[in-house]
């Protein structure tokens, strides 16, 4: 069960335990998105025993290393292919996100799947991720921000009293409607 | 209602909330409809390169001519060329913020001096009004 939160990217390498007949078994490497290394290793076995005849008791993890973003200072477009199970069946999906880091995009993905489809993190399997050029984007939402000279106003700005920000009104009742036009 | 302040690359913004509240920054790239990438430049305003949601910033009237993802050097050069800090300090918005800040640090004696000054100002005005209406 993947607990959600900020996702990190891990490279997990594992293999079946060495035996007398098979002293040097083939090692398998997986890229896992998980909040921490413990869950990453657990997910590694979850996938490995779906794909190969290998499980935690019969195998060993050789390495689990966090993969950091090469350049987290520029905005990139990410395409993510995933498989998720809904209440009525399991489906494939392709989603796009704009973010500075791949792990940021994956975190956005989990949160958005939860919001839009009520999908819990345990039901989501990430098949593949890719960094895309602006011309390769397929979804309209990302495309409109990946253009040159994007500009838009911020209409209807509502002040909120959450977390020490300015409230809409200093009193509970007022006769004046607030100004939401800030240029 | 015509909009004059846009979220665009080069727009100077004032940060309203967070650890950098009250500082100026420039938008160097737009992430999506909720957040953008800003940079001080760090050596001029103290704001490092970061992603910030629009709810935490206020757009100003000032813009800087830069291209998307400008490096700090180019951004600093554009800021000094456009003389943004001086232009900002001259706006009434900045002056009001500064006077609010000053008022919050006044001592009781300073407040007394303010009271005396206001009384002097109102007596000058009242005298002139009497002169004009007579």
mmCIF file of C-alpha atoms in Angstrom:
data_model
loop_
_atom_site.group_PDB
_atom_site.id
_atom_site.type_symbol
_atom_site.label_atom_id
_atom_site.label_comp_id
_atom_site.label_asym_id
_atom_site.label_seq_id
_atom_site.Cartn_x
_atom_site.Cartn_y
_atom_site.Cartn_z
ATOM 1 C CA UNK A 1 0.000 0.000 0.000
ATOM 2 C CA UNK A 2 1.760 3.126 -1.176
ATOM 3 C CA UNK A 3 1.110 5.926 1.225
ATOM 4 C CA UNK A 4 0.870 9.155 -0.674
ATOM 5 C CA UNK A 5 2.771 12.326 -0.004
ATOM 6 C CA UNK A 6 5.826 13.759 -1.697
ATOM 7 C CA UNK A 7 7.135 11.060 -4.020
ATOM 8 C CA UNK A 8 10.811 10.282 -4.497
ATOM 9 C CA UNK A 9 12.388 8.282 -7.272
ATOM 10 C CA UNK A 10 14.397 5.206 -6.363
ATOM 11 C CA UNK A 11 16.427 2.747 -8.376
ATOM 12 C CA UNK A 12 16.027 -0.668 -6.769
ATOM 13 C CA UNK A 13 18.146 -3.602 -7.903
ATOM 14 C CA UNK A 14 17.397 -7.102 -6.733
ATOM 15 C CA UNK A 15 17.823 -10.730 -7.649
ATOM 16 C CA UNK A 16 16.880 -14.192 -6.548
ATOM 17 C CA UNK A 17 19.026 -15.483 -3.714
ATOM 18 C CA UNK A 18 22.197 -17.252 -4.866
ATOM 19 C CA UNK A 19 22.051 -21.040 -4.559
ATOM 20 C CA UNK A 20 24.399 -23.903 -5.400
ATOM 21 C CA UNK A 21 22.667 -24.590 -8.741
ATOM 22 C CA UNK A 22 22.440 -20.919 -9.591
ATOM 23 C CA UNK A 23 25.310 -19.073 -7.964
ATOM 24 C CA UNK A 24 24.929 -15.912 -10.048
ATOM 25 C CA UNK A 25 21.258 -15.203 -10.755
ATOM 26 C CA UNK A 26 20.167 -12.426 -13.085
ATOM 27 C CA UNK A 27 19.732 -9.064 -11.377
ATOM 28 C CA UNK A 28 16.746 -6.883 -12.147
ATOM 29 C CA UNK A 29 16.569 -3.136 -11.865
ATOM 30 C CA UNK A 30 13.405 -1.117 -11.362
ATOM 31 C CA UNK A 31 12.623 2.553 -11.060
ATOM 32 C CA UNK A 32 10.111 2.987 -8.257
ATOM 33 C CA UNK A 33 8.264 6.111 -7.145
ATOM 34 C CA UNK A 34 7.663 6.026 -3.409
ATOM 35 C CA UNK A 35 7.654 8.416 -0.434
ATOM 36 C CA UNK A 36 10.641 6.670 1.131
ATOM 37 C CA UNK A 37 13.135 3.865 0.586
ATOM 38 C CA UNK A 38 11.270 1.372 2.757
ATOM 39 C CA UNK A 39 8.140 1.598 0.646
ATOM 40 C CA UNK A 40 10.263 1.619 -2.499
ATOM 41 C CA UNK A 41 11.761 -1.749 -1.609
ATOM 42 C CA UNK A 42 8.353 -3.122 -0.748
ATOM 43 C CA UNK A 43 6.978 -1.979 -4.115
ATOM 44 C CA UNK A 44 9.978 -3.561 -5.807
ATOM 45 C CA UNK A 45 8.930 -6.975 -4.535
ATOM 46 C CA UNK A 46 5.303 -6.238 -5.362
ATOM 47 C CA UNK A 47 6.178 -5.728 -9.018
ATOM 48 C CA UNK A 48 8.922 -8.332 -9.202
ATOM 49 C CA UNK A 49 6.707 -11.194 -8.112
ATOM 50 C CA UNK A 50 4.117 -10.118 -10.686
ATOM 51 C CA UNK A 51 6.708 -10.276 -13.476
ATOM 52 C CA UNK A 52 9.086 -13.028 -12.388
ATOM 53 C CA UNK A 53 9.101 -15.961 -10.057
ATOM 54 C CA UNK A 54 10.761 -13.973 -7.295
ATOM 55 C CA UNK A 55 9.637 -12.754 -3.936
ATOM 56 C CA UNK A 56 11.073 -11.162 -0.827
ATOM 57 C CA UNK A 57 11.716 -14.438 0.932
ATOM 58 C CA UNK A 58 13.421 -16.022 -2.079
ATOM 59 C CA UNK A 59 15.375 -12.965 -3.158
ATOM 60 C CA UNK A 60 17.580 -10.148 -2.014
ATOM 61 C CA UNK A 61 17.749 -6.463 -2.755
ATOM 62 C CA UNK A 62 21.221 -5.491 -3.849
ATOM 63 C CA UNK A 63 20.824 -1.749 -3.998
ATOM 64 C CA UNK A 64 18.278 0.979 -3.371
ATOM 65 C CA UNK A 65 19.434 4.439 -4.335
ATOM 66 C CA UNK A 66 17.498 7.702 -4.621
ATOM 67 C CA UNK A 67 17.589 9.326 -8.040
ATOM 68 C CA UNK A 68 17.658 13.103 -7.935
ATOM 69 C CA UNK A 69 16.505 15.460 -10.640
ATOM 70 C CA UNK A 70 19.317 16.534 -12.936
ATOM 71 C CA UNK A 71 18.116 20.118 -13.357
ATOM 72 C CA UNK A 72 15.412 21.207 -10.956
ATOM 73 C CA UNK A 73 15.620 24.863 -11.983
ATOM 74 C CA UNK A 74 13.629 24.720 -15.212
ATOM 75 C CA UNK A 75 10.033 23.801 -15.894
ATOM 76 C CA UNK A 76 9.618 20.603 -17.901
ATOM 77 C CA UNK A 77 6.691 18.774 -19.450
ATOM 78 C CA UNK A 78 6.192 15.209 -18.246
ATOM 79 C CA UNK A 79 4.068 12.473 -19.778
ATOM 80 C CA UNK A 80 3.150 9.596 -17.495
ATOM 81 C CA UNK A 81 1.610 6.300 -18.585
ATOM 82 C CA UNK A 82 -0.175 4.517 -15.793
ATOM 83 C CA UNK A 83 -2.439 1.625 -15.016
ATOM 84 C CA UNK A 84 -5.072 2.036 -12.347
ATOM 85 C CA UNK A 85 -7.988 0.048 -11.048
ATOM 86 C CA UNK A 86 -11.331 1.725 -10.631
ATOM 87 C CA UNK A 87 -14.436 0.320 -9.012
ATOM 88 C CA UNK A 88 -15.478 -1.416 -12.225
ATOM 89 C CA UNK A 89 -12.236 -2.551 -13.840
ATOM 90 C CA UNK A 90 -8.617 -1.690 -14.496
ATOM 91 C CA UNK A 91 -7.657 0.835 -17.155
ATOM 92 C CA UNK A 92 -4.635 2.364 -18.823
ATOM 93 C CA UNK A 93 -4.199 6.099 -18.802
ATOM 94 C CA UNK A 94 -1.839 8.724 -20.101
ATOM 95 C CA UNK A 95 -1.503 12.040 -18.291
ATOM 96 C CA UNK A 96 0.675 15.092 -18.720
ATOM 97 C CA UNK A 97 2.048 17.466 -16.103
ATOM 98 C CA UNK A 98 4.256 20.520 -16.042
ATOM 99 C CA UNK A 99 6.692 20.628 -13.146
ATOM 100 C CA UNK A 100 10.299 21.261 -12.215
ATOM 101 C CA UNK A 101 10.964 17.666 -11.212
ATOM 102 C CA UNK A 102 9.711 14.269 -12.309
ATOM 103 C CA UNK A 103 8.947 13.429 -8.699
ATOM 104 C CA UNK A 104 6.860 16.625 -8.505
ATOM 105 C CA UNK A 105 4.895 15.536 -11.554
ATOM 106 C CA UNK A 106 4.341 12.057 -10.079
ATOM 107 C CA UNK A 107 3.159 13.604 -6.803
ATOM 108 C CA UNK A 108 0.745 15.766 -8.822
ATOM 109 C CA UNK A 109 -0.417 12.639 -10.595
ATOM 110 C CA UNK A 110 -1.269 10.784 -7.401
ATOM 111 C CA UNK A 111 -3.093 13.776 -5.991
ATOM 112 C CA UNK A 112 -5.017 14.387 -9.200
ATOM 113 C CA UNK A 113 -6.003 10.733 -9.596
ATOM 114 C CA UNK A 114 -7.284 10.801 -6.036
ATOM 115 C CA UNK A 115 -9.248 13.966 -6.684
ATOM 116 C CA UNK A 116 -10.677 13.190 -10.078
ATOM 117 C CA UNK A 117 -11.148 9.427 -9.936
ATOM 118 C CA UNK A 118 -11.072 8.608 -6.213
ATOM 119 C CA UNK A 119 -8.137 6.319 -6.955
ATOM 120 C CA UNK A 120 -6.091 5.357 -3.917
ATOM 121 C CA UNK A 121 -2.298 5.221 -4.321
ATOM 122 C CA UNK A 122 -2.367 1.447 -3.918
ATOM 123 C CA UNK A 123 -4.407 1.141 -7.109
ATOM 124 C CA UNK A 124 -2.001 3.126 -9.278
ATOM 125 C CA UNK A 125 0.898 1.538 -11.155
ATOM 126 C CA UNK A 126 3.228 3.791 -13.081
ATOM 127 C CA UNK A 127 4.188 2.098 -16.317
ATOM 128 C CA UNK A 128 6.391 4.699 -17.901
ATOM 129 C CA UNK A 129 7.409 8.339 -17.593
ATOM 130 C CA UNK A 130 8.937 10.642 -20.177
ATOM 131 C CA UNK A 131 10.112 14.223 -20.421
ATOM 132 C CA UNK A 132 8.424 15.815 -23.419
ATOM 133 C CA UNK A 133 9.151 18.707 -25.713
ATOM 134 C CA UNK A 134 6.411 21.284 -25.937
ATOM 135 C CA UNK A 135 5.573 20.053 -29.452
ATOM 136 C CA UNK A 136 4.945 16.506 -28.193
ATOM 137 C CA UNK A 137 2.289 17.466 -25.683
ATOM 138 C CA UNK A 138 -1.135 15.969 -26.287
ATOM 139 C CA UNK A 139 -3.235 17.522 -23.544
ATOM 140 C CA UNK A 140 -4.537 21.043 -23.975
ATOM 141 C CA UNK A 141 -3.852 22.227 -20.425
ATOM 142 C CA UNK A 142 -0.086 21.853 -20.604
ATOM 143 C CA UNK A 143 0.078 22.994 -24.225
ATOM 144 C CA UNK A 144 -1.367 26.386 -23.411
ATOM 145 C CA UNK A 145 1.418 27.136 -20.921
ATOM 146 C CA UNK A 146 4.235 25.679 -22.986
ATOM 147 C CA UNK A 147 3.820 28.316 -25.681
ATOM 148 C CA UNK A 148 5.957 31.372 -26.255
ATOM 149 C CA UNK A 149 4.856 34.669 -24.710
ATOM 150 C CA UNK A 150 2.142 33.249 -22.522
ATOM 151 C CA UNK A 151 0.358 35.953 -20.622
ATOM 152 C CA UNK A 152 -2.867 36.125 -18.704
ATOM 153 C CA UNK A 153 -4.350 38.302 -15.968
ATOM 154 C CA UNK A 154 -5.429 37.121 -12.551
ATOM 155 C CA UNK A 155 -9.133 37.949 -12.536
ATOM 156 C CA UNK A 156 -11.355 37.863 -9.469
ATOM 157 C CA UNK A 157 -8.676 37.769 -6.781
ATOM 158 C CA UNK A 158 -10.235 36.631 -3.546
ATOM 159 C CA UNK A 159 -8.435 37.346 -0.294
ATOM 160 C CA UNK A 160 -8.501 34.505 2.183
ATOM 161 C CA UNK A 161 -8.024 34.630 5.925
ATOM 162 C CA UNK A 162 -6.395 31.199 5.972
ATOM 163 C CA UNK A 163 -2.903 31.116 7.400
ATOM 164 C CA UNK A 164 -2.461 34.758 8.380
ATOM 165 C CA UNK A 165 -3.382 36.150 4.978
ATOM 166 C CA UNK A 166 -5.546 39.236 4.664
ATOM 167 C CA UNK A 167 -9.204 38.381 5.179
ATOM 168 C CA UNK A 168 -11.989 39.359 2.832
ATOM 169 C CA UNK A 169 -13.338 41.590 5.573
ATOM 170 C CA UNK A 170 -12.073 42.578 8.998
ATOM 171 C CA UNK A 171 -15.594 42.350 10.449
ATOM 172 C CA UNK A 172 -18.108 39.531 10.319
ATOM 173 C CA UNK A 173 -20.820 41.647 8.722
ATOM 174 C CA UNK A 174 -20.308 44.487 6.273
ATOM 175 C CA UNK A 175 -22.413 46.410 3.831
ATOM 176 C CA UNK A 176 -19.667 46.738 1.224
ATOM 177 C CA UNK A 177 -18.845 43.976 -1.243
ATOM 178 C CA UNK A 178 -15.101 43.396 -1.495
ATOM 179 C CA UNK A 179 -12.890 44.507 -4.364
ATOM 180 C CA UNK A 180 -11.669 41.546 -6.370
ATOM 181 C CA UNK A 181 -10.200 43.557 -9.239
ATOM 182 C CA UNK A 182 -6.502 44.112 -8.583
ATOM 183 C CA UNK A 183 -5.533 45.192 -12.103
ATOM 184 C CA UNK B 1 -12.896 46.033 -16.650
ATOM 185 C CA UNK B 2 -9.711 46.000 -18.695
ATOM 186 C CA UNK B 3 -6.822 44.086 -17.206
ATOM 187 C CA UNK B 4 -3.466 45.819 -17.257
ATOM 188 C CA UNK B 5 -1.361 43.555 -15.031
ATOM 189 C CA UNK B 6 -0.591 40.186 -16.553
ATOM 190 C CA UNK B 7 1.206 37.106 -15.368
ATOM 191 C CA UNK B 8 4.002 36.991 -17.931
ATOM 192 C CA UNK B 9 7.727 36.406 -18.123
ATOM 193 C CA UNK B 10 9.339 39.557 -16.747
ATOM 194 C CA UNK B 11 6.459 40.753 -14.561
ATOM 195 C CA UNK B 12 7.679 42.158 -11.245
ATOM 196 C CA UNK B 13 5.636 40.821 -8.353
ATOM 197 C CA UNK B 14 5.378 41.508 -4.643
ATOM 198 C CA UNK B 15 5.331 38.420 -2.438
ATOM 199 C CA UNK B 16 2.451 38.595 0.034
ATOM 200 C CA UNK B 17 2.920 35.492 2.103
ATOM 201 C CA UNK B 18 5.584 33.092 3.170
ATOM 202 C CA UNK B 19 9.193 33.455 4.304
ATOM 203 C CA UNK B 20 9.910 36.079 1.616
ATOM 204 C CA UNK B 21 6.806 38.175 2.335
ATOM 205 C CA UNK B 22 7.192 41.830 1.452
ATOM 206 C CA UNK B 23 9.960 41.276 -1.106
ATOM 207 C CA UNK B 24 9.956 41.885 -4.838
ATOM 208 C CA UNK B 25 10.628 39.167 -7.407
ATOM 209 C CA UNK B 26 10.325 38.609 -11.157
ATOM 210 C CA UNK B 27 8.393 35.902 -12.963
ATOM 211 C CA UNK B 28 10.859 33.981 -15.128
ATOM 212 C CA UNK B 29 8.618 31.116 -16.219
ATOM 213 C CA UNK B 30 5.038 29.952 -15.856
ATOM 214 C CA UNK B 31 4.448 26.399 -14.605
ATOM 215 C CA UNK B 32 0.690 26.196 -14.959
ATOM 216 C CA UNK B 33 -2.534 27.955 -14.017
ATOM 217 C CA UNK B 34 -1.711 27.891 -10.304
ATOM 218 C CA UNK B 35 1.990 28.543 -9.982
ATOM 219 C CA UNK B 36 4.945 30.217 -11.590
ATOM 220 C CA UNK B 37 8.719 30.210 -11.281
ATOM 221 C CA UNK B 38 10.153 33.384 -9.773
ATOM 222 C CA UNK B 39 13.611 34.734 -9.094
ATOM 223 C CA UNK B 40 14.601 37.879 -7.160
ATOM 224 C CA UNK B 41 17.211 38.244 -8.620
ATOM 225 C CA UNK B 42 18.633 36.855 -5.395
ATOM 226 C CA UNK B 43 21.464 39.348 -5.090
ATOM 227 C CA UNK B 44 19.115 42.352 -5.452
ATOM 228 C CA UNK B 45 15.979 41.358 -3.575
ATOM 229 C CA UNK B 46 16.935 38.301 -1.526
ATOM 230 C CA UNK B 47 14.390 36.017 -3.195
ATOM 231 C CA UNK B 48 15.953 32.810 -4.515
ATOM 232 C CA UNK B 49 14.719 30.927 -7.578
ATOM 233 C CA UNK B 50 11.578 29.040 -6.592
ATOM 234 C CA UNK B 51 8.076 28.017 -7.567
ATOM 235 C CA UNK B 52 5.325 30.069 -5.967
ATOM 236 C CA UNK B 53 1.538 29.911 -6.292
ATOM 237 C CA UNK B 54 -0.316 32.980 -7.588
ATOM 238 C CA UNK B 55 -2.236 33.253 -4.346
ATOM 239 C CA UNK B 56 0.976 34.278 -2.602
ATOM 240 C CA UNK B 57 1.949 37.060 -4.978
ATOM 241 C CA UNK B 58 0.563 40.409 -6.057
ATOM 242 C CA UNK B 59 1.263 41.653 -9.580
ATOM 243 C CA UNK B 60 2.761 45.122 -9.882
ATOM 244 C CA UNK B 61 2.741 47.504 -12.838
ATOM 245 C CA UNK B 62 6.429 47.022 -13.503
ATOM 246 C CA UNK B 63 7.903 44.609 -16.019
ATOM 247 C CA UNK B 64 11.431 43.710 -17.013
ATOM 248 C CA UNK B 65 12.509 42.770 -20.525
ATOM 249 C CA UNK B 66 13.849 39.240 -20.191
ATOM 250 C CA UNK B 67 13.375 35.982 -22.016
ATOM 251 C CA UNK B 68 11.995 32.807 -20.420
ATOM 252 C CA UNK B 69 14.265 31.135 -17.829
ATOM 253 C CA UNK B 70 16.674 34.063 -17.736
ATOM 254 C CA UNK B 71 19.807 33.395 -15.726
ATOM 255 C CA UNK B 72 20.499 35.439 -12.638
ATOM 256 C CA UNK B 73 23.186 37.488 -14.407
ATOM 257 C CA UNK B 74 20.867 38.536 -17.253
ATOM 258 C CA UNK B 75 18.070 39.217 -14.805
ATOM 259 C CA UNK B 76 20.276 41.400 -12.596
ATOM 260 C CA UNK B 77 21.445 43.352 -15.639
ATOM 261 C CA UNK B 78 17.860 43.891 -16.776
ATOM 262 C CA UNK B 79 16.833 45.040 -13.286
ATOM 263 C CA UNK B 80 19.615 47.592 -13.021
ATOM 264 C CA UNK B 81 18.970 48.772 -16.582
ATOM 265 C CA UNK B 82 15.276 49.215 -15.905
ATOM 266 C CA UNK B 83 16.022 50.783 -12.527
ATOM 267 C CA UNK B 84 13.207 48.716 -11.082
ATOM 268 C CA UNK B 85 14.012 49.227 -7.404
ATOM 269 C CA UNK B 86 13.885 53.022 -7.727
ATOM 270 C CA UNK B 87 10.705 52.881 -9.828
ATOM 271 C CA UNK B 88 9.077 50.642 -7.229
ATOM 272 C CA UNK B 89 10.081 52.864 -4.300
ATOM 273 C CA UNK B 90 8.526 55.833 -6.110
ATOM 274 C CA UNK B 91 5.114 54.193 -6.418
ATOM 275 C CA UNK B 92 2.473 55.125 -3.867
ATOM 276 C CA UNK B 93 1.964 51.395 -3.169
ATOM 277 C CA UNK B 94 5.538 51.057 -1.945
ATOM 278 C CA UNK B 95 5.328 54.305 0.005
ATOM 279 C CA UNK B 96 2.175 53.135 1.784
ATOM 280 C CA UNK B 97 3.833 49.846 2.687
ATOM 281 C CA UNK B 98 6.847 51.722 4.021
ATOM 282 C CA UNK B 99 4.764 54.106 6.113
ATOM 283 C CA UNK B 100 2.762 51.179 7.552
ATOM 284 C CA UNK B 101 6.015 49.539 8.513
ATOM 285 C CA UNK B 102 7.265 52.723 10.099
ATOM 286 C CA UNK B 103 4.080 53.217 12.096
ATOM 287 C CA UNK B 104 4.376 49.733 13.532
ATOM 288 C CA UNK B 105 7.782 50.588 14.989
ATOM 289 C CA UNK B 106 6.870 53.928 16.570
ATOM 290 C CA UNK B 107 7.516 54.465 20.238
ATOM 291 C CA UNK B 108 5.085 56.310 22.480
ATOM 292 C CA UNK B 109 7.111 59.470 22.157
ATOM 293 C CA UNK B 110 7.011 59.165 18.352
ATOM 294 C CA UNK B 111 3.252 58.756 18.472
ATOM 295 C CA UNK B 112 3.063 61.905 20.616
ATOM 296 C CA UNK B 113 5.097 63.773 18.008
ATOM 297 C CA UNK B 114 2.752 62.520 15.286
ATOM 298 C CA UNK B 115 -0.236 63.750 17.276
ATOM 299 C CA UNK B 116 1.281 67.185 17.709
ATOM 300 C CA UNK B 117 2.169 67.384 14.008
ATOM 301 C CA UNK B 118 -1.364 66.423 12.970
ATOM 302 C CA UNK B 119 -2.816 69.096 15.248
ATOM 303 C CA UNK B 120 -0.475 71.698 13.728
ATOM 304 C CA UNK B 121 -1.460 70.586 10.201
ATOM 305 C CA UNK B 122 -5.173 70.791 10.937
ATOM 306 C CA UNK B 123 -4.852 74.229 12.543
ATOM 307 C CA UNK B 124 -3.047 75.544 9.419
ATOM 308 C CA UNK B 125 -5.829 74.137 7.222
ATOM 309 C CA UNK B 126 -8.577 75.514 9.470
ATOM 310 C CA UNK B 127 -6.983 78.959 9.448
ATOM 311 C CA UNK B 128 -6.746 78.963 5.647
ATOM 312 C CA UNK B 129 -10.342 77.726 5.281
ATOM 313 C CA UNK B 130 -11.525 80.553 7.537
ATOM 314 C CA UNK B 131 -9.541 82.988 5.392
ATOM 315 C CA UNK B 132 -11.053 81.676 2.182
ATOM 316 C CA UNK B 133 -14.632 81.550 3.377
ATOM 317 C CA UNK B 134 -14.519 85.056 4.859
#
